[in-house]
Every structure is written in structure tokens, then in C-alpha cells.
mmCIF file of C-alpha atoms in Angstrom:
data_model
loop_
_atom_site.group_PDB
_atom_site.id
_atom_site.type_symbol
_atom_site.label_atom_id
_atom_site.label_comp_id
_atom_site.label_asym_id
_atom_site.label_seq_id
_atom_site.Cartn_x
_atom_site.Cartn_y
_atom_site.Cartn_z
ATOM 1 C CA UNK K 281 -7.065 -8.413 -7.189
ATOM 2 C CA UNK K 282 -9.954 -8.899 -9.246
ATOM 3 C CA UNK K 283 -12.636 -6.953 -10.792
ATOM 4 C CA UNK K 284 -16.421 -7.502 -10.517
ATOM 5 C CA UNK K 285 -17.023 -5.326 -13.701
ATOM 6 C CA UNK K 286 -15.729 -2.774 -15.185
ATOM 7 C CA UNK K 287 -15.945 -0.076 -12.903
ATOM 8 C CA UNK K 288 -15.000 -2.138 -9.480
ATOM 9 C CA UNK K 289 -12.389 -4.439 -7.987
ATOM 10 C CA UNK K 290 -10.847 -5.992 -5.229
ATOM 11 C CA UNK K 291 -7.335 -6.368 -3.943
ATOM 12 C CA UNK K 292 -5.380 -8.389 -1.826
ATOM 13 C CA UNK K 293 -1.902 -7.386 -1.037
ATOM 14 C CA UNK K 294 1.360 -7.441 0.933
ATOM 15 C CA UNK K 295 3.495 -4.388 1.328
ATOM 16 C CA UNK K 296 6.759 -3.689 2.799
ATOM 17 C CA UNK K 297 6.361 -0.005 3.714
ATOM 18 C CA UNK K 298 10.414 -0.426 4.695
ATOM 19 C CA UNK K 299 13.044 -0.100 7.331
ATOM 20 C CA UNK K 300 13.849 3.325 8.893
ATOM 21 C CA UNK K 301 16.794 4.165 10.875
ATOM 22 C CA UNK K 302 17.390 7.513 13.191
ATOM 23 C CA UNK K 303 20.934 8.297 15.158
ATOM 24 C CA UNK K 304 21.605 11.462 17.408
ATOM 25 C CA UNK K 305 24.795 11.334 19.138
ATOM 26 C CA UNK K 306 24.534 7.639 20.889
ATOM 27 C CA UNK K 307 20.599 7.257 20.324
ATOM 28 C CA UNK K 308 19.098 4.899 17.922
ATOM 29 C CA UNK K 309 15.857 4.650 16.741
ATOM 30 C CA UNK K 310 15.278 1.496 13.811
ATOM 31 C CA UNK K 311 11.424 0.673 12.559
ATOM 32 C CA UNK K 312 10.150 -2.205 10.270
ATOM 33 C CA UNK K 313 7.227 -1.867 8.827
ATOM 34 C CA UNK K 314 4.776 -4.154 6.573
ATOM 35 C CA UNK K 315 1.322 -4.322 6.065
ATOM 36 C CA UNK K 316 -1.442 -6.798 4.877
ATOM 37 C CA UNK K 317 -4.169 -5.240 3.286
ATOM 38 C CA UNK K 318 -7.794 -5.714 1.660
ATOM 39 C CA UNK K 319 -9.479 -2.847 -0.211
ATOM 40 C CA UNK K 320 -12.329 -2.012 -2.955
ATOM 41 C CA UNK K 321 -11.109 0.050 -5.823
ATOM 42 C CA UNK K 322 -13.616 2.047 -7.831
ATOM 43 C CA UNK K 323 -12.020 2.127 -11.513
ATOM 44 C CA UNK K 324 -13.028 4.705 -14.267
ATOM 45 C CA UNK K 325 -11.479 4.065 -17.659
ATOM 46 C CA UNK K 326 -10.155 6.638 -19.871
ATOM 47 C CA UNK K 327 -10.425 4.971 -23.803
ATOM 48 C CA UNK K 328 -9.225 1.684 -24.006
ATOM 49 C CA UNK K 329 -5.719 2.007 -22.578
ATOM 50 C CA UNK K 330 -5.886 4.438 -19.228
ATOM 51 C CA UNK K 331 -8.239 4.182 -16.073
ATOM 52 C CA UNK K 332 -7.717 6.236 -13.118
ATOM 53 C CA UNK K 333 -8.584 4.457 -9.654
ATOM 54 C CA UNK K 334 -9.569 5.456 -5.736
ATOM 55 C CA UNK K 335 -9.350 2.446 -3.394
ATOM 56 C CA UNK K 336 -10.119 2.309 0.505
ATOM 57 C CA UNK K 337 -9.941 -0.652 3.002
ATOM 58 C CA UNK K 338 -7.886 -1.953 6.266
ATOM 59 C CA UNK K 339 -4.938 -2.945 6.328
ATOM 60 C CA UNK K 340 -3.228 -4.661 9.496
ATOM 61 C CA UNK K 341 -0.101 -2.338 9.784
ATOM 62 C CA UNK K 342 2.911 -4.410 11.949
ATOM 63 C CA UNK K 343 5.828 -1.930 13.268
ATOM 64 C CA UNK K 344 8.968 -3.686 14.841
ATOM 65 C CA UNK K 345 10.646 -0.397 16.952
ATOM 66 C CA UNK K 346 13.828 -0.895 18.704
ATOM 67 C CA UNK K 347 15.472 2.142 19.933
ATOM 68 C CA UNK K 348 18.444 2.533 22.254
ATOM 69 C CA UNK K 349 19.868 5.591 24.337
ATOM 70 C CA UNK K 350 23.359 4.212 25.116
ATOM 71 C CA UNK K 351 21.948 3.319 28.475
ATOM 72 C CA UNK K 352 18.229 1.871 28.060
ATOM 73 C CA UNK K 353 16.923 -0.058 25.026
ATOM 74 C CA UNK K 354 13.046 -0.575 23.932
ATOM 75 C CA UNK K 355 11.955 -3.030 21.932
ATOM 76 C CA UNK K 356 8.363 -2.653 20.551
ATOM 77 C CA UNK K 357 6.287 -5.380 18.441
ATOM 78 C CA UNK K 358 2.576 -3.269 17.334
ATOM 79 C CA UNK K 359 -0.092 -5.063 15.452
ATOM 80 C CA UNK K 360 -3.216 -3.424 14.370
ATOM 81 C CA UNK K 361 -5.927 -2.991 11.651
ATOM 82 C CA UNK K 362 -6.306 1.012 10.407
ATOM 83 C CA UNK K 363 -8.382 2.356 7.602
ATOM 84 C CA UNK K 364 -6.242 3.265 4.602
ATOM 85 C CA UNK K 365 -7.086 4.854 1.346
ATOM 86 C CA UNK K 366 -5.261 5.663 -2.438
ATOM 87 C CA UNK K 367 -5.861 6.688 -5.598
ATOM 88 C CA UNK K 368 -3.853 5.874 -8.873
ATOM 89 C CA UNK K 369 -3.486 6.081 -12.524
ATOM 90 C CA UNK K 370 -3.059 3.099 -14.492
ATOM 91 C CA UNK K 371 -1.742 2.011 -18.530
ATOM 92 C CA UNK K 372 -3.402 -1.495 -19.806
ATOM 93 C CA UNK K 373 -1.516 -3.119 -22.720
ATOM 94 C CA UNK K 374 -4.299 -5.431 -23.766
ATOM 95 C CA UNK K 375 -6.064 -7.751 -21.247
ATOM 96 C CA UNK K 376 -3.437 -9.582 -19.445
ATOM 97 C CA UNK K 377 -0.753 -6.426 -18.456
ATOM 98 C CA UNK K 378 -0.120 -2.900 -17.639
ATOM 99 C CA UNK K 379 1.246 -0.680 -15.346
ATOM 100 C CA UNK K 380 0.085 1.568 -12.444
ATOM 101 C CA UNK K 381 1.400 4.748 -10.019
ATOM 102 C CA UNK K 382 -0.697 4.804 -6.523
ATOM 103 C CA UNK K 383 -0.264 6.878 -3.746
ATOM 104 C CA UNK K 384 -1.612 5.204 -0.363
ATOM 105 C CA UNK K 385 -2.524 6.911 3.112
ATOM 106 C CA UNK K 386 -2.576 5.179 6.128
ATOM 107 C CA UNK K 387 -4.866 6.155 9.371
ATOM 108 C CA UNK K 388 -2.189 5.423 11.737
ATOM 109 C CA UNK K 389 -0.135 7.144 14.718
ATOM 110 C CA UNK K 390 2.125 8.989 12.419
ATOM 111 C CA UNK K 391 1.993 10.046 9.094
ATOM 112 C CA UNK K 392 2.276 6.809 6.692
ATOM 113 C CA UNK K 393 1.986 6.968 2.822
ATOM 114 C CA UNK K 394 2.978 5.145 0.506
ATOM 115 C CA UNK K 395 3.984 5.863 -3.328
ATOM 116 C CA UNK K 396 4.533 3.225 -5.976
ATOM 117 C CA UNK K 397 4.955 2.166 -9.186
ATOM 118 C CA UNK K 398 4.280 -1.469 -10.344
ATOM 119 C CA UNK K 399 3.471 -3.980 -13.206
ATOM 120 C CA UNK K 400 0.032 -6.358 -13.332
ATOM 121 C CA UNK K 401 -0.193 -9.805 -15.168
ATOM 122 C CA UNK K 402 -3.997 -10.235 -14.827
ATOM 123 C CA UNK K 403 -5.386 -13.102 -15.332
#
């Protein structure tokens, strides 16, 4: 990512949003998930050390399905670009690290969010 000024940013990311895996009796249901993204983040700092963040953008959401009855299989391959949209807390330890917590929603189908926790090198 990268910030304008202070109080806005960009980012750029990959995410894998992980594998999920369902069996009844002799039915099987497995997803992969992943997404690209691109979002703007509006940033308001809290002293010199804490900011707390809201983000929205698209992200192009891939699911890989394949689910099996014991008789019949599908396999699925879905592509497409959905709005998504966060917000997050974040500890800066001087002007090259910190750490950050976001929570992530994403317009698709189904339910999809996303929690995480993660370190920044900025540059």
C-alpha cells in the first residue's frame, strides 16, 4: 500500500480466504478461495502510535468448488469482481513497522469475511 497523506492510502493485496471442506454420509463439498484486491483506506491516527482505519474497493474473488454425491461430481471454476469493505485498528513502531487487526466483508453469493492479524515493513 501506500499513503497519499496522512489521512489516506492505497492497497494492493493478495489473500487466501482458504480451503473449506463439507461431508454428509458419501457427499462432498471442497471450496478454494483467493482474492486479488485494490481498495482506498481512510486512516485517522490516535497520538503517534495508534490509527484506526475503514477501507472499501473490489476485489476479484476466484472460488474452485468440487463437490461429489457418490454418484455425480461438479466441478466449478467462478471468477468475478465484488465490492468489499473493512475496517481495522493498527500499532506503528516508528516509521518503517507495526502491526494491524482488520475485519473484511465481501459482497458476494454467501456470506464472506475475513479477520486478520498482520505485520507492515513500510517503506
Amino acid at each position: 500500500g501506500f499513503n497519499f497523506v496522512k489521512f489516506v492510502g492505497i492497497e494492493l493485496s493478495y489473500r487466501d480466504l482458504g480451503t473449506f471442506e463439507d461431508t454428509s454420509g458419501s457427499s462432498t463439498v471442497n471450496a478454494d478461495l483467493v482474492s486479488y484486491d485494490g481498495a482506498i483506506r481512510g486512516i485517522l491516527p490516535l497520538g503517534k502510535w495508534f490509527e484506526v482505519f475503514a477501507k472499501a474497493g473490489y476485489s476479484n474473488v476466484a472460488v474452485d468448488l468440487e463437490a461429489s454425491d457418490g454418484l455425480s461430481s461438479i466441478v466449478s471454476d467462478e471468477n468475478s469482481w465484488e465490492l468489499f469493505y473493512g475496517a481495522g485498528f493498527g500499532i506503528n513502531f516508528g516509521k518503517h513497522f507495526g502491526i494491524r487487526a482488520e475485519w473484511e466483508e465481501y459482497d458476494v453469493d454467501a456470506s464472506l469475511n475475513a479477520f486478520s492479524v498482520g505485520g507492515l515493513i513500510k517503506f
